[in-house]
PDB file of C-alpha atoms in Angstrom:
ATOM      1  CA  UNK A 247      29.913 -21.484   4.344  1.00 47.00           C
ATOM      2  CA  UNK A 248      27.333 -20.698   6.699  1.00 54.00           C
ATOM      3  CA  UNK A 249      23.888 -19.215   5.248  1.00 53.00           C
ATOM      4  CA  UNK A 250      21.321 -18.040   7.223  1.00 54.00           C
ATOM      5  CA  UNK A 251      18.215 -16.741   6.946  1.00 54.00           C
ATOM      6  CA  UNK A 252      15.472 -15.268   9.648  1.00 52.00           C
ATOM      7  CA  UNK A 253      14.187 -18.726   9.298  1.00 52.00           C
ATOM      8  CA  UNK A 254      17.057 -20.910   9.715  1.00 56.00           C
ATOM      9  CA  UNK A 255      17.592 -22.419  13.037  1.00 56.00           C
ATOM     10  CA  UNK A 256      21.442 -22.072  12.590  1.00 62.00           C
ATOM     11  CA  UNK A 257      23.591 -18.692  13.590  1.00 63.00           C
ATOM     12  CA  UNK A 258      26.571 -17.908  12.476  1.00 67.00           C
ATOM     13  CA  UNK A 259      29.145 -16.778  15.220  1.00 70.00           C
ATOM     14  CA  UNK A 260      29.330 -13.457  16.139  1.00 68.00           C
ATOM     15  CA  UNK A 261      26.054 -12.365  14.729  1.00 70.00           C
ATOM     16  CA  UNK A 262      23.257 -10.877  16.706  1.00 69.00           C
ATOM     17  CA  UNK A 263      20.361 -13.248  17.430  1.00 77.00           C
ATOM     18  CA  UNK A 264      17.744 -10.702  17.297  1.00 83.00           C
ATOM     19  CA  UNK A 265      17.148  -8.377  14.265  1.00 83.00           C
ATOM     20  CA  UNK A 266      19.277  -4.990  14.758  1.00 86.00           C
ATOM     21  CA  UNK A 267      20.456  -2.030  12.621  1.00 90.00           C
ATOM     22  CA  UNK A 268      23.682  -2.592  10.825  1.00 92.00           C
ATOM     23  CA  UNK A 269      27.019  -1.174  11.613  1.00 92.00           C
ATOM     24  CA  UNK A 270      29.829   0.263  10.040  1.00 95.00           C
ATOM     25  CA  UNK A 271      30.772   3.279   7.527  1.00 96.00           C
ATOM     26  CA  UNK A 272      29.741   3.531   3.961  1.00 96.00           C
ATOM     27  CA  UNK A 273      32.194   2.286   1.707  1.00 97.00           C
ATOM     28  CA  UNK A 274      30.228   1.970  -1.523  1.00 96.00           C
ATOM     29  CA  UNK A 275      26.641   2.414  -2.840  1.00 96.00           C
ATOM     30  CA  UNK A 276      25.126   0.806  -5.570  1.00 97.00           C
ATOM     31  CA  UNK A 277      21.878   0.702  -7.771  1.00 96.00           C
ATOM     32  CA  UNK A 278      21.546  -3.102  -7.772  1.00 95.00           C
ATOM     33  CA  UNK A 279      22.176  -5.824  -5.616  1.00 95.00           C
ATOM     34  CA  UNK A 280      24.463  -7.611  -8.347  1.00 96.00           C
ATOM     35  CA  UNK A 281      26.763  -4.252  -8.330  1.00 96.00           C
ATOM     36  CA  UNK A 282      26.977  -4.319  -4.617  1.00 97.00           C
ATOM     37  CA  UNK A 283      27.657  -7.845  -4.687  1.00 97.00           C
ATOM     38  CA  UNK A 284      30.317  -7.438  -7.520  1.00 96.00           C
ATOM     39  CA  UNK A 285      31.963  -5.042  -5.384  1.00 97.00           C
ATOM     40  CA  UNK A 286      32.058  -7.303  -2.153  1.00 97.00           C
ATOM     41  CA  UNK A 287      33.183 -10.454  -4.260  1.00 97.00           C
ATOM     42  CA  UNK A 288      35.924  -7.979  -5.908  1.00 96.00           C
ATOM     43  CA  UNK A 289      37.192  -6.929  -1.845  1.00 97.00           C
ATOM     44  CA  UNK A 290      36.838 -10.955  -0.953  1.00 96.00           C
ATOM     45  CA  UNK A 291      39.409 -11.493  -4.507  1.00 96.00           C
ATOM     46  CA  UNK A 292      41.952  -8.885  -3.286  1.00 95.00           C
ATOM     47  CA  UNK A 293      42.177 -10.471   0.377  1.00 94.00           C
ATOM     48  CA  UNK A 294      39.925  -8.013   2.254  1.00 95.00           C
ATOM     49  CA  UNK A 295      38.407  -8.604   5.743  1.00 93.00           C
ATOM     50  CA  UNK A 296      35.046  -9.196   4.159  1.00 94.00           C
ATOM     51  CA  UNK A 297      33.815 -10.550   7.487  1.00 94.00           C
ATOM     52  CA  UNK A 298      33.799  -6.428   8.383  1.00 94.00           C
ATOM     53  CA  UNK A 299      31.542  -5.811   5.500  1.00 96.00           C
ATOM     54  CA  UNK A 300      27.473  -5.967   5.215  1.00 96.00           C
ATOM     55  CA  UNK A 301      25.295  -5.082   2.187  1.00 97.00           C
ATOM     56  CA  UNK A 302      22.454  -3.249   3.195  1.00 96.00           C
ATOM     57  CA  UNK A 303      18.845  -2.581   1.203  1.00 96.00           C
ATOM     58  CA  UNK A 304      17.681   1.155   1.573  1.00 95.00           C
ATOM     59  CA  UNK A 305      14.252   2.226   0.733  1.00 94.00           C
ATOM     60  CA  UNK A 306      12.828  -0.998   0.389  1.00 95.00           C
ATOM     61  CA  UNK A 307       9.604  -1.712  -1.653  1.00 95.00           C
ATOM     62  CA  UNK A 308       7.367  -4.502  -2.057  1.00 96.00           C
ATOM     63  CA  UNK A 309       6.761  -4.998  -5.787  1.00 95.00           C
ATOM     64  CA  UNK A 310       4.206  -7.213  -7.177  1.00 95.00           C
ATOM     65  CA  UNK A 311       4.361  -8.270 -10.573  1.00 95.00           C
ATOM     66  CA  UNK A 312       1.159  -9.539 -12.168  1.00 95.00           C
ATOM     67  CA  UNK A 313       1.720 -12.715 -14.043  1.00 93.00           C
ATOM     68  CA  UNK A 314      -1.741 -13.198 -15.788  1.00 91.00           C
ATOM     69  CA  UNK A 315      -5.614 -13.316 -15.349  1.00 91.00           C
ATOM     70  CA  UNK A 316      -6.888 -16.070 -13.391  1.00 90.00           C
ATOM     71  CA  UNK A 317     -10.396 -18.136 -14.632  1.00 91.00           C
ATOM     72  CA  UNK A 318     -12.094 -21.223 -13.648  1.00 92.00           C
ATOM     73  CA  UNK A 319     -10.192 -23.241 -15.804  1.00 93.00           C
ATOM     74  CA  UNK A 320      -7.105 -22.182 -14.609  1.00 93.00           C
ATOM     75  CA  UNK A 321      -7.813 -22.412 -10.830  1.00 93.00           C
ATOM     76  CA  UNK A 322      -9.426 -26.010 -11.029  1.00 95.00           C
ATOM     77  CA  UNK A 323      -6.150 -27.013 -13.697  1.00 95.00           C
ATOM     78  CA  UNK A 324      -3.497 -25.971 -11.353  1.00 93.00           C
ATOM     79  CA  UNK A 325      -5.507 -27.257  -7.814  1.00 95.00           C
ATOM     80  CA  UNK A 326      -5.810 -30.678 -10.041  1.00 96.00           C
ATOM     81  CA  UNK A 327      -2.206 -30.639 -10.710  1.00 96.00           C
ATOM     82  CA  UNK A 328      -0.812 -29.796  -7.384  1.00 95.00           C
ATOM     83  CA  UNK A 329      -3.241 -32.097  -6.146  1.00 95.00           C
ATOM     84  CA  UNK A 330      -2.081 -34.903  -8.489  1.00 95.00           C
ATOM     85  CA  UNK A 331       1.504 -34.470  -7.069  1.00 96.00           C
ATOM     86  CA  UNK A 332       0.712 -34.828  -3.386  1.00 95.00           C
ATOM     87  CA  UNK A 333      -1.831 -37.783  -4.530  1.00 94.00           C
ATOM     88  CA  UNK A 334       0.928 -39.154  -6.414  1.00 94.00           C
ATOM     89  CA  UNK A 335       3.519 -39.099  -3.278  1.00 93.00           C
ATOM     90  CA  UNK A 336       1.144 -40.209  -1.187  1.00 92.00           C
ATOM     91  CA  UNK A 337       0.265 -43.393  -3.410  1.00 91.00           C
ATOM     92  CA  UNK A 338       3.547 -44.208  -3.910  1.00 90.00           C
ATOM     93  CA  UNK A 339       4.544 -44.348  -0.246  1.00 88.00           C
ATOM     94  CA  UNK A 340       1.456 -46.601   0.522  1.00 86.00           C
ATOM     95  CA  UNK A 341       2.169 -48.918  -2.550  1.00 85.00           C
ATOM     96  CA  UNK A 342       5.873 -49.656  -1.461  1.00 82.00           C
ATOM     97  CA  UNK A 343       4.316 -50.771   2.081  1.00 80.00           C
ATOM     98  CA  UNK A 344       0.911 -52.160   1.223  1.00 74.00           C
ATOM     99  CA  UNK A 345       2.114 -55.381  -0.171  1.00 73.00           C
ATOM    100  CA  UNK A 346       4.526 -57.696   1.189  1.00 73.00           C
ATOM    101  CA  UNK A 347       5.699 -59.053  -1.923  1.00 77.00           C
ATOM    102  CA  UNK A 348       6.523 -55.768  -3.701  1.00 72.00           C
ATOM    103  CA  UNK A 349       5.502 -52.349  -5.203  1.00 75.00           C
ATOM    104  CA  UNK A 350       1.459 -52.443  -5.534  1.00 76.00           C
ATOM    105  CA  UNK A 351       0.049 -50.055  -8.221  1.00 81.00           C
ATOM    106  CA  UNK A 352      -3.664 -49.701  -6.985  1.00 87.00           C
ATOM    107  CA  UNK A 353      -2.657 -47.444  -3.986  1.00 87.00           C
ATOM    108  CA  UNK A 354      -0.744 -45.317  -6.620  1.00 89.00           C
ATOM    109  CA  UNK A 355      -3.831 -44.738  -8.842  1.00 92.00           C
ATOM    110  CA  UNK A 356      -5.677 -44.335  -6.102  1.00 93.00           C
ATOM    111  CA  UNK A 357      -4.207 -41.786  -4.243  1.00 93.00           C
ATOM    112  CA  UNK A 358      -3.260 -40.155  -7.274  1.00 94.00           C
ATOM    113  CA  UNK A 359      -7.063 -39.583  -8.393  1.00 95.00           C
ATOM    114  CA  UNK A 360      -8.161 -38.920  -4.723  1.00 95.00           C
ATOM    115  CA  UNK A 361      -5.157 -35.935  -5.165  1.00 95.00           C
ATOM    116  CA  UNK A 362      -6.571 -34.360  -8.313  1.00 96.00           C
ATOM    117  CA  UNK A 363     -10.270 -34.560  -6.793  1.00 96.00           C
ATOM    118  CA  UNK A 364      -9.280 -32.485  -3.767  1.00 96.00           C
ATOM    119  CA  UNK A 365      -6.646 -30.290  -5.306  1.00 95.00           C
ATOM    120  CA  UNK A 366      -9.504 -29.335  -7.486  1.00 96.00           C
ATOM    121  CA  UNK A 367     -12.033 -29.140  -4.714  1.00 96.00           C
ATOM    122  CA  UNK A 368      -9.695 -27.130  -2.587  1.00 96.00           C
ATOM    123  CA  UNK A 369      -8.609 -24.728  -5.249  1.00 94.00           C
ATOM    124  CA  UNK A 370     -12.376 -24.136  -5.946  1.00 94.00           C
ATOM    125  CA  UNK A 371     -13.216 -23.209  -2.361  1.00 94.00           C
ATOM    126  CA  UNK A 372     -10.259 -21.018  -2.121  1.00 92.00           C
ATOM    127  CA  UNK A 373     -11.001 -19.277  -5.193  1.00 92.00           C
ATOM    128  CA  UNK A 374     -14.475 -18.777  -4.612  1.00 92.00           C
ATOM    129  CA  UNK A 375     -14.140 -17.469  -1.651  1.00 92.00           C
ATOM    130  CA  UNK A 376     -12.028 -14.055  -3.091  1.00 85.00           C
ATOM    131  CA  UNK A 377     -16.102 -13.313  -4.770  1.00 82.00           C
ATOM    132  CA  UNK A 378     -13.891 -12.218  -7.636  1.00 77.00           C
ATOM    133  CA  UNK A 379     -11.539  -9.453  -5.757  1.00 86.00           C
ATOM    134  CA  UNK A 380      -8.714 -11.105  -6.858  1.00 83.00           C
ATOM    135  CA  UNK A 381      -8.986 -12.275 -10.305  1.00 87.00           C
ATOM    136  CA  UNK A 382      -5.387 -12.322 -10.838  1.00 90.00           C
ATOM    137  CA  UNK A 383      -2.214 -14.395 -10.006  1.00 89.00           C
ATOM    138  CA  UNK A 384       1.485 -12.435  -9.020  1.00 93.00           C
ATOM    139  CA  UNK A 385       4.408 -12.633  -7.759  1.00 95.00           C
ATOM    140  CA  UNK A 386       6.176 -10.375  -5.168  1.00 96.00           C
ATOM    141  CA  UNK A 387       9.673  -9.720  -4.434  1.00 94.00           C
ATOM    142  CA  UNK A 388      11.297  -7.269  -1.671  1.00 93.00           C
ATOM    143  CA  UNK A 389      13.814  -5.079  -3.581  1.00 93.00           C
ATOM    144  CA  UNK A 390      15.610  -1.905  -2.444  1.00 96.00           C
ATOM    145  CA  UNK A 391      16.031   1.337  -4.115  1.00 95.00           C
ATOM    146  CA  UNK A 392      19.565   1.130  -3.350  1.00 97.00           C
ATOM    147  CA  UNK A 393      22.407  -0.992  -1.790  1.00 97.00           C
ATOM    148  CA  UNK A 394      25.222   0.445   0.627  1.00 97.00           C
ATOM    149  CA  UNK A 395      27.924  -1.407   1.570  1.00 97.00           C
ATOM    150  CA  UNK A 396      29.053  -1.199   5.062  1.00 97.00           C
ATOM    151  CA  UNK A 397      32.149  -1.774   6.764  1.00 96.00           C
ATOM    152  CA  UNK A 398      33.601  -1.695  10.420  1.00 95.00           C
ATOM    153  CA  UNK A 399      36.041   1.489  11.027  1.00 95.00           C
ATOM    154  CA  UNK A 400      38.840  -0.872  11.537  1.00 95.00           C
ATOM    155  CA  UNK A 401      38.948  -1.636   7.400  1.00 93.00           C
ATOM    156  CA  UNK A 402      36.859   0.900   6.195  1.00 95.00           C
ATOM    157  CA  UNK A 403      39.489   3.201   4.793  1.00 95.00           C
ATOM    158  CA  UNK A 404      41.277   0.110   2.990  1.00 95.00           C
ATOM    159  CA  UNK A 405      37.848  -0.776   1.715  1.00 95.00           C
ATOM    160  CA  UNK A 406      36.870   2.570   0.110  1.00 95.00           C
ATOM    161  CA  UNK A 407      40.033   2.447  -1.644  1.00 95.00           C
ATOM    162  CA  UNK A 408      39.777  -1.047  -3.350  1.00 95.00           C
ATOM    163  CA  UNK A 409      36.345  -0.214  -4.409  1.00 96.00           C
ATOM    164  CA  UNK A 410      37.496   3.005  -5.832  1.00 94.00           C
ATOM    165  CA  UNK A 411      39.992   1.072  -7.968  1.00 93.00           C
ATOM    166  CA  UNK A 412      37.057  -1.679  -9.063  1.00 93.00           C
ATOM    167  CA  UNK A 413      34.874   1.553 -10.043  1.00 91.00           C
ATOM    168  CA  UNK A 414      38.072   3.315 -11.920  1.00 90.00           C
ATOM    169  CA  UNK A 415      38.198  -0.015 -13.797  1.00 84.00           C
ATOM    170  CA  UNK A 416      34.814  -0.577 -14.789  1.00 67.00           C
ATOM    171  CA  UNK A 417      34.523   2.995 -15.963  1.00 55.00           C
ATOM    172  CA  UNK A 418      37.649   3.089 -17.757  1.00 46.00           C
ATOM    173  CA  UNK A 419      36.203  -0.330 -19.681  1.00 45.00           C
ATOM    174  CA  UNK A 420      32.756   1.083 -20.503  1.00 39.00           C
TER     175      UNK A 420
END
C-alpha cells in the first residue's frame, strides 16, 4: 500500500507531481469523511476499480478548538516536561558512549536536569513574547463542509449504481 502526503518524498505512480484540481464525475456526496470513506470501502469490497476514485473535501474550514487557558504554571510545567524528555534522551545517548566499561548514569542525570532547565526557560521566553495576546491552548483541524466522491468517466455509472445500492441498504436498516 502506498500512502502519500504533500510532505513525503514518495510519489504514487500515475499521480501528478504538482497539486492539481481533481478530475472525474461525482458519484456520491457525503456530510462526513467517514461516510465517504465507507462508500469507497464499499466500492472496493464489490471489486470496483477504486484507483479511478477520488475523495474531495469541499468548502474547507480551519477549525480551532480551544483546549484550555494558559497560565505561567502550565507553560513552565509543559516546557520543563518536554525539556526533560529531550534531556533524558541526550543523557542516555551520552551515558551509553561515555564509559568503555558500560552505561554511566551521571550524563543521564545531567542531561535530565539541563533539559528541565532549558525547556522551562525557552517556554517562558516564548510565552512572555506573546504579551498576553494568546492566553489559551488550542488544537487546529482542516475540515470540509462535505465530501464528494469522484470517479473517472469510464467507470462512473457503475460506481453510481453501487453507491445507490449502498444508500438503499443503509436507509432501509435505519
